[in-house]
Amino acid sequence: MNLMDGKKGVITGIANSRSIAFGIATELAKHGAEIAVAYNPTFEKSLDKRIKPLAEKIGSTLLIPMDGSDDESIQQAFATVKKEFGSIDFLVHSMAYAPKESLQGNYYEVTRKDFASSMDISVYSFTAMARYCSDILNQGASLLTLSYYGAEKTLPNYNMMGVAKAALEASVRYLADDFGSRGIRVNAISAGTIKTLAASGIGDFSYMLNWNEKTSLLKRTVTTEEVGKSALYLLSDLSSGVTGSLHYVDAGYNVQGMPSIEVQKNLKQE
Ligand code: 0WE
């Protein structure tokens, strides 16, 4: 018996094959899940070329446009899901956006407009999705979002996204409270640094990857497949007693107070 047999759900945030959402979708499909792919209509142009082949790989025939910053679009998307699936057992929220200027320089120079739009797309979108899929969630359903260590500690340039992820993690706890009485669970994965489309074009990103390789407890970065395997746990019955939690898939980076002496010796030599 497969872990996800008979379970149906929606995955957002697949932009290409390197997306964390695609790593999660692949793992869920492997274990028998039936998946609706909710794609960002901004990527409409790459729908046929990029997204459809990926949907095919995970055996999904249901592709639905969903703009995370637009209530009507989210509502419409879940209406389609209701028509096709009836009800759902899981939801994966894997989207974030902050304007480029808010991910560099001083955090305090962020504009009110950029702050609002970042919180809207990166935080409210998850709450809005929970809101509009509430009536089609089965008892025992599981909701999942993606966070990052920058929510808890400052990291170079993560700035506005750090503040947004902190709010997203707080949302997880309040949503878990809301849905708990229905046996519906809400959790987040704090993924380590991974080279995805969302990370491309960020200056110094390769330094961050390198730092994680050198200093994480496992002395390497993590893969989208590894995030997928942990997502499988959180979205399946294996984690039936887990809700409101932040689950780290970061090669142990977050537990460390100081990197190993070896790292410092090597840095001295360079
Ligand atoms: O959460 C993220 C990425 C989120 C993100 C990335 C971008 C880049 C392009 C949100 N909005 C934008 N807007 C853009 O214009 N990560 C965990 C990856 C990431 O993003 C960073 C990082 C890391 C790591 C941004 C600055 C510094 C480090």
Tab-separated table of C-alpha atoms and ligand atoms in Angstrom:
chain	number	residue	atom	x	y	z
A	1	MET	CA	0.000	0.000	0.000
A	2	ASN	CA	1.427	3.316	-1.110
A	3	LEU	CA	1.612	6.176	1.392
A	4	MET	CA	-0.416	8.529	-0.805
A	5	ASP	CA	-2.810	6.029	-2.409
A	6	GLY	CA	-6.262	7.555	-2.777
A	7	LYS	CA	-5.017	11.002	-1.784
A	8	LYS	CA	-5.655	13.994	-4.029
A	9	GLY	CA	-4.237	17.467	-3.725
A	10	VAL	CA	-2.922	20.705	-5.167
A	11	ILE	CA	0.686	21.759	-5.636
A	12	THR	CA	1.649	25.359	-6.328
A	13	GLY	CA	5.055	26.745	-7.199
A	14	ILE	CA	6.306	24.517	-9.988
A	15	ALA	CA	8.225	26.882	-12.267
A	16	ASN	CA	10.727	24.374	-13.672
A	17	SER	CA	12.325	21.019	-12.916
A	18	ARG	CA	14.565	22.524	-10.245
A	19	SER	CA	11.650	23.933	-8.243
A	20	ILE	CA	11.275	22.626	-4.696
A	21	ALA	CA	7.602	22.124	-5.542
A	22	PHE	CA	8.599	19.772	-8.337
A	23	GLY	CA	10.803	17.775	-5.959
A	24	ILE	CA	7.815	17.443	-3.648
A	25	ALA	CA	5.402	16.594	-6.475
A	26	THR	CA	7.734	13.899	-7.797
A	27	GLU	CA	7.936	12.221	-4.397
A	28	LEU	CA	4.171	12.417	-3.824
A	29	ALA	CA	3.430	11.013	-7.287
A	30	LYS	CA	5.879	8.176	-6.708
A	31	HIS	CA	3.807	7.177	-3.700
A	32	GLY	CA	0.455	7.256	-5.459
A	33	ALA	CA	-0.858	10.800	-5.033
A	34	GLU	CA	-3.152	12.375	-7.607
A	35	ILE	CA	-1.945	15.919	-8.198
A	36	ALA	CA	-3.416	19.114	-9.622
A	37	VAL	CA	-0.692	21.525	-10.712
A	38	ALA	CA	-1.576	25.137	-9.938
A	39	TYR	CA	0.758	27.292	-12.001
A	40	ASN	CA	1.468	31.003	-11.946
A	41	PRO	CA	-0.307	32.534	-14.981
A	42	THR	CA	2.696	34.848	-15.315
A	43	PHE	CA	4.473	31.746	-16.636
A	44	GLU	CA	1.663	31.157	-19.161
A	45	LYS	CA	4.165	31.475	-21.996
A	46	SER	CA	6.189	28.549	-20.668
A	47	LEU	CA	3.087	26.470	-19.967
A	48	ASP	CA	3.351	24.219	-23.002
A	49	LYS	CA	7.101	24.152	-23.148
A	50	ARG	CA	7.987	23.788	-19.485
A	51	ILE	CA	5.080	23.075	-17.166
A	52	LYS	CA	3.061	20.582	-19.211
A	53	PRO	CA	5.974	18.136	-19.627
A	54	LEU	CA	6.622	18.345	-15.867
A	55	ALA	CA	2.956	17.733	-15.086
A	56	GLU	CA	3.115	14.728	-17.391
A	57	LYS	CA	6.102	13.371	-15.486
A	58	ILE	CA	4.094	13.334	-12.281
A	59	GLY	CA	1.043	11.884	-14.031
A	60	SER	CA	-0.990	15.055	-13.627
A	61	THR	CA	-3.568	16.017	-16.228
A	62	LEU	CA	-5.065	18.862	-14.232
A	63	LEU	CA	-3.280	22.173	-14.797
A	64	ILE	CA	-4.876	25.191	-13.217
A	65	PRO	CA	-3.840	28.848	-13.398
A	66	MET	CA	-3.596	30.406	-9.921
A	67	ASP	CA	-2.314	33.910	-9.169
A	68	GLY	CA	-1.351	33.901	-5.491
A	69	SER	CA	-1.889	37.657	-5.260
A	70	ASP	CA	-5.472	37.551	-6.521
A	71	ASP	CA	-8.356	36.210	-4.377
A	72	GLU	CA	-10.627	35.737	-7.371
A	73	SER	CA	-7.997	33.679	-9.157
A	74	ILE	CA	-7.454	31.484	-6.070
A	75	GLN	CA	-11.206	31.050	-5.611
A	76	GLN	CA	-11.630	30.170	-9.279
A	77	ALA	CA	-8.775	27.670	-9.109
A	78	PHE	CA	-10.302	25.798	-6.163
A	79	ALA	CA	-13.704	25.838	-7.871
A	80	THR	CA	-12.054	23.939	-10.727
A	81	VAL	CA	-10.379	21.567	-8.243
A	82	LYS	CA	-13.761	20.959	-6.598
A	83	LYS	CA	-15.314	20.156	-9.962
A	84	GLU	CA	-12.528	17.738	-10.943
A	85	PHE	CA	-11.506	16.197	-7.611
A	86	GLY	CA	-14.521	16.828	-5.367
A	87	SER	CA	-12.388	17.183	-2.269
A	88	ILE	CA	-8.657	17.236	-1.457
A	89	ASP	CA	-6.265	15.738	1.084
A	90	PHE	CA	-3.254	18.003	0.696
A	91	LEU	CA	-2.053	21.426	-0.411
A	92	VAL	CA	1.529	22.516	-1.071
A	93	HIS	CA	2.217	26.265	-0.994
A	94	SER	CA	5.629	26.973	-2.511
A	95	MET	CA	5.689	30.584	-3.638
A	96	ALA	CA	7.380	33.796	-2.627
A	97	TYR	CA	8.245	37.104	-4.175
A	98	ALA	CA	9.884	40.284	-2.968
A	99	PRO	CA	10.978	43.073	-5.333
A	100	LYS	CA	14.689	42.893	-6.097
A	101	GLU	CA	15.468	46.202	-4.351
A	102	SER	CA	14.116	44.789	-1.074
A	103	LEU	CA	16.643	41.940	-1.198
A	104	GLN	CA	19.735	44.108	-1.084
A	105	GLY	CA	21.259	46.976	0.896
A	106	ASN	CA	19.631	48.120	4.117
A	107	TYR	CA	16.417	46.431	5.208
A	108	TYR	CA	15.095	49.745	6.571
A	109	GLU	CA	15.093	51.271	3.104
A	110	VAL	CA	12.286	48.970	1.978
A	111	THR	CA	9.310	50.946	0.689
A	112	ARG	CA	5.783	50.574	2.045
A	113	LYS	CA	4.680	49.355	-1.366
A	114	ASP	CA	7.391	46.683	-1.652
A	115	PHE	CA	6.763	45.576	1.940
A	116	ALA	CA	3.045	45.189	1.238
A	117	SER	CA	3.425	43.310	-2.033
A	118	SER	CA	6.051	40.963	-0.547
A	119	MET	CA	3.816	40.109	2.407
A	120	ASP	CA	0.851	39.737	0.057
A	121	ILE	CA	2.440	37.201	-2.272
A	122	SER	CA	4.753	35.432	0.184
A	123	VAL	CA	2.535	35.304	3.270
A	124	TYR	CA	-1.117	36.086	2.628
A	125	SER	CA	-1.281	33.762	-0.394
A	126	PHE	CA	-1.010	30.741	1.940
A	127	THR	CA	-3.753	32.018	4.243
A	128	ALA	CA	-5.909	32.885	1.226
A	129	MET	CA	-5.454	29.396	-0.200
A	130	ALA	CA	-6.429	27.858	3.146
A	131	ARG	CA	-9.443	30.136	3.173
A	132	TYR	CA	-10.650	29.223	-0.300
A	133	CYS	CA	-9.987	25.499	-0.082
A	134	SER	CA	-11.383	25.099	3.436
A	135	ASP	CA	-14.721	23.732	2.188
A	136	ILE	CA	-13.127	21.014	0.060
A	137	LEU	CA	-10.560	19.813	2.622
A	138	ASN	CA	-11.146	16.260	3.813
A	139	GLN	CA	-10.829	15.368	7.470
A	140	GLY	CA	-7.183	14.445	8.034
A	141	ALA	CA	-5.957	16.708	5.223
A	142	SER	CA	-2.485	18.247	5.448
A	143	LEU	CA	-1.294	21.701	4.335
A	144	LEU	CA	2.361	22.526	3.784
A	145	THR	CA	4.384	25.647	3.058
A	146	LEU	CA	8.100	26.351	2.565
A	147	SER	CA	10.219	28.606	4.749
A	148	TYR	CA	13.864	29.488	5.232
A	149	TYR	CA	16.294	30.117	8.097
A	150	GLY	CA	16.304	33.854	7.302
A	151	ALA	CA	12.954	33.965	9.125
A	152	GLU	CA	14.758	33.417	12.425
A	153	LYS	CA	18.231	34.921	12.021
A	154	THR	CA	19.586	37.632	9.742
A	155	LEU	CA	21.295	36.443	6.573
A	156	PRO	CA	23.036	38.746	4.052
A	157	ASN	CA	20.470	40.428	1.783
A	158	TYR	CA	17.547	38.143	2.645
A	159	ASN	CA	16.071	41.286	4.248
A	160	MET	CA	12.410	41.646	3.258
A	161	MET	CA	11.982	37.917	2.680
A	162	GLY	CA	13.217	37.228	6.210
A	163	VAL	CA	10.445	39.359	7.632
A	164	ALA	CA	7.912	37.706	5.299
A	165	LYS	CA	9.033	34.175	6.214
A	166	ALA	CA	8.749	35.034	9.928
A	167	ALA	CA	5.127	36.028	9.318
A	168	LEU	CA	4.566	32.900	7.215
A	169	GLU	CA	5.829	30.710	10.067
A	170	ALA	CA	3.484	32.477	12.490
A	171	SER	CA	0.632	31.915	9.997
A	172	VAL	CA	1.353	28.199	10.078
A	173	ARG	CA	0.743	28.120	13.834
A	174	TYR	CA	-2.523	30.067	13.663
A	175	LEU	CA	-3.801	28.050	10.706
A	176	ALA	CA	-2.925	24.862	12.586
A	177	ASP	CA	-5.000	26.168	15.492
A	178	ASP	CA	-7.952	27.025	13.203
A	179	PHE	CA	-8.024	23.677	11.430
A	180	GLY	CA	-6.990	21.448	14.328
A	181	SER	CA	-10.534	20.656	15.428
A	182	ARG	CA	-11.242	19.254	11.950
A	183	GLY	CA	-8.220	16.963	12.151
A	184	ILE	CA	-6.519	19.046	9.455
A	185	ARG	CA	-2.797	19.677	9.929
A	186	VAL	CA	-0.657	22.639	8.859
A	187	ASN	CA	3.141	22.554	8.814
A	188	ALA	CA	6.178	24.176	7.198
A	189	ILE	CA	9.517	22.909	5.970
A	190	SER	CA	12.535	25.145	6.487
A	191	ALA	CA	14.679	24.104	3.536
A	192	GLY	CA	18.406	24.644	3.328
A	193	THR	CA	19.934	26.809	0.593
A	194	ILE	CA	19.141	25.299	-2.814
A	195	LYS	CA	19.879	26.655	-6.272
A	196	THR	CA	16.420	27.206	-7.777
A	197	LEU	CA	14.979	29.751	-10.188
A	198	ALA	CA	13.943	31.877	-7.177
A	199	ALA	CA	17.597	32.039	-6.159
A	200	SER	CA	19.073	32.714	-9.588
A	201	GLY	CA	20.265	36.209	-10.207
A	202	ILE	CA	20.953	36.804	-6.530
A	203	GLY	CA	24.440	38.216	-6.234
A	204	ASP	CA	26.686	36.178	-3.958
A	205	PHE	CA	24.321	33.218	-3.992
A	206	SER	CA	27.192	30.873	-4.812
A	207	TYR	CA	28.928	32.056	-1.626
A	208	MET	CA	25.864	31.057	0.371
A	209	LEU	CA	25.818	27.590	-1.215
A	210	ASN	CA	29.527	27.236	-0.538
A	211	TRP	CA	29.132	28.357	3.091
A	212	ASN	CA	26.386	25.775	3.630
A	213	GLU	CA	28.505	23.040	2.068
A	214	LYS	CA	31.424	23.890	4.328
A	215	THR	CA	29.594	24.501	7.586
A	216	SER	CA	26.404	22.425	7.723
A	217	LEU	CA	26.608	19.392	10.004
A	218	LEU	CA	26.325	17.059	7.002
A	219	LYS	CA	28.945	19.133	5.134
A	220	ARG	CA	26.761	19.491	2.044
A	221	THR	CA	23.661	21.219	0.738
A	222	VAL	CA	20.288	19.510	0.451
A	223	THR	CA	18.396	18.510	-2.693
A	224	THR	CA	14.807	19.144	-3.753
A	225	GLU	CA	14.366	15.366	-3.595
A	226	GLU	CA	15.264	15.418	0.097
A	227	VAL	CA	12.763	18.212	0.708
A	228	GLY	CA	10.279	16.065	-1.240
A	229	LYS	CA	10.842	13.072	1.017
A	230	SER	CA	10.215	15.136	4.151
A	231	ALA	CA	7.151	16.653	2.508
A	232	LEU	CA	5.899	13.122	1.870
A	233	TYR	CA	6.129	12.494	5.616
A	234	LEU	CA	4.304	15.717	6.490
A	235	LEU	CA	1.581	15.221	3.868
A	236	SER	CA	0.978	11.544	4.565
A	237	ASP	CA	-0.418	9.682	7.529
A	238	LEU	CA	3.126	9.065	8.815
A	239	SER	CA	2.952	12.466	10.534
A	240	SER	CA	-0.667	12.171	11.753
A	241	GLY	CA	0.288	13.579	15.157
A	242	VAL	CA	2.251	16.559	13.841
A	243	THR	CA	0.797	20.040	13.301
A	244	GLY	CA	1.897	23.666	13.592
A	245	SER	CA	5.504	22.573	13.244
A	246	LEU	CA	8.573	23.813	11.409
A	247	HIS	CA	10.530	20.859	10.067
A	248	TYR	CA	14.153	21.522	9.069
A	249	VAL	CA	15.590	19.954	5.928
A	250	ASP	CA	18.863	21.846	6.050
A	251	ALA	CA	21.640	19.306	6.691
A	252	GLY	CA	21.567	20.396	10.327
A	253	TYR	CA	22.695	23.954	9.666
A	254	ASN	CA	20.194	25.534	12.077
A	255	VAL	CA	21.341	23.769	15.238
A	256	GLN	CA	24.888	25.013	15.029
A	257	GLY	CA	26.192	27.885	17.148
A	258	MET	CA	29.623	28.041	15.531
A	259	PRO	CA	31.133	26.340	12.491
A	260	SER	CA	33.879	23.766	12.977
A	261	ILE	CA	37.453	24.861	13.684
A	262	GLU	CA	38.515	23.210	10.400
A	263	VAL	CA	36.425	25.738	8.462
A	264	GLN	CA	38.169	28.616	10.210
A	265	LYS	CA	41.628	27.182	9.572
A	266	ASN	CA	40.821	26.830	5.875
A	267	LEU	CA	39.456	30.383	5.713
A	268	LYS	CA	42.676	31.694	7.303
A	269	GLN	CA	44.749	29.979	4.627
A	270	GLU	CA	42.690	31.363	1.717
B	1	0WE	O1	13.097	32.417	-0.318
B	1	0WE	C1	13.973	32.410	-1.160
B	1	0WE	C2	13.781	33.145	-2.476
B	1	0WE	C3	12.738	34.166	-2.444
B	1	0WE	C4	12.806	35.254	-3.474
B	1	0WE	C5	13.816	35.391	-4.405
B	1	0WE	C6	13.785	36.458	-5.304
B	1	0WE	C7	14.872	36.697	-6.293
B	1	0WE	C8	14.434	37.547	-7.451
B	1	0WE	C9	11.794	36.169	-3.445
B	1	0WE	N1	11.746	37.199	-4.295
B	1	0WE	C10	12.711	37.350	-5.204
B	1	0WE	N2	12.642	38.441	-6.044
B	1	0WE	C11	13.484	38.623	-7.080
B	1	0WE	O2	13.407	39.664	-7.769
B	1	0WE	N3	15.151	31.749	-0.916
B	1	0WE	C12	15.318	31.049	0.329
B	1	0WE	C13	16.283	31.777	-1.863
B	1	0WE	C14	17.098	32.990	-1.544
B	1	0WE	O3	16.693	34.215	-1.913
B	1	0WE	C15	17.610	35.118	-1.431
B	1	0WE	C16	18.624	34.441	-0.736
B	1	0WE	C17	18.288	33.060	-0.790
B	1	0WE	C18	19.028	31.944	-0.173
B	1	0WE	C19	17.666	36.513	-1.538
B	1	0WE	C20	18.707	37.200	-0.953
B	1	0WE	C21	19.701	36.542	-0.252
B	1	0WE	C22	19.661	35.141	-0.147
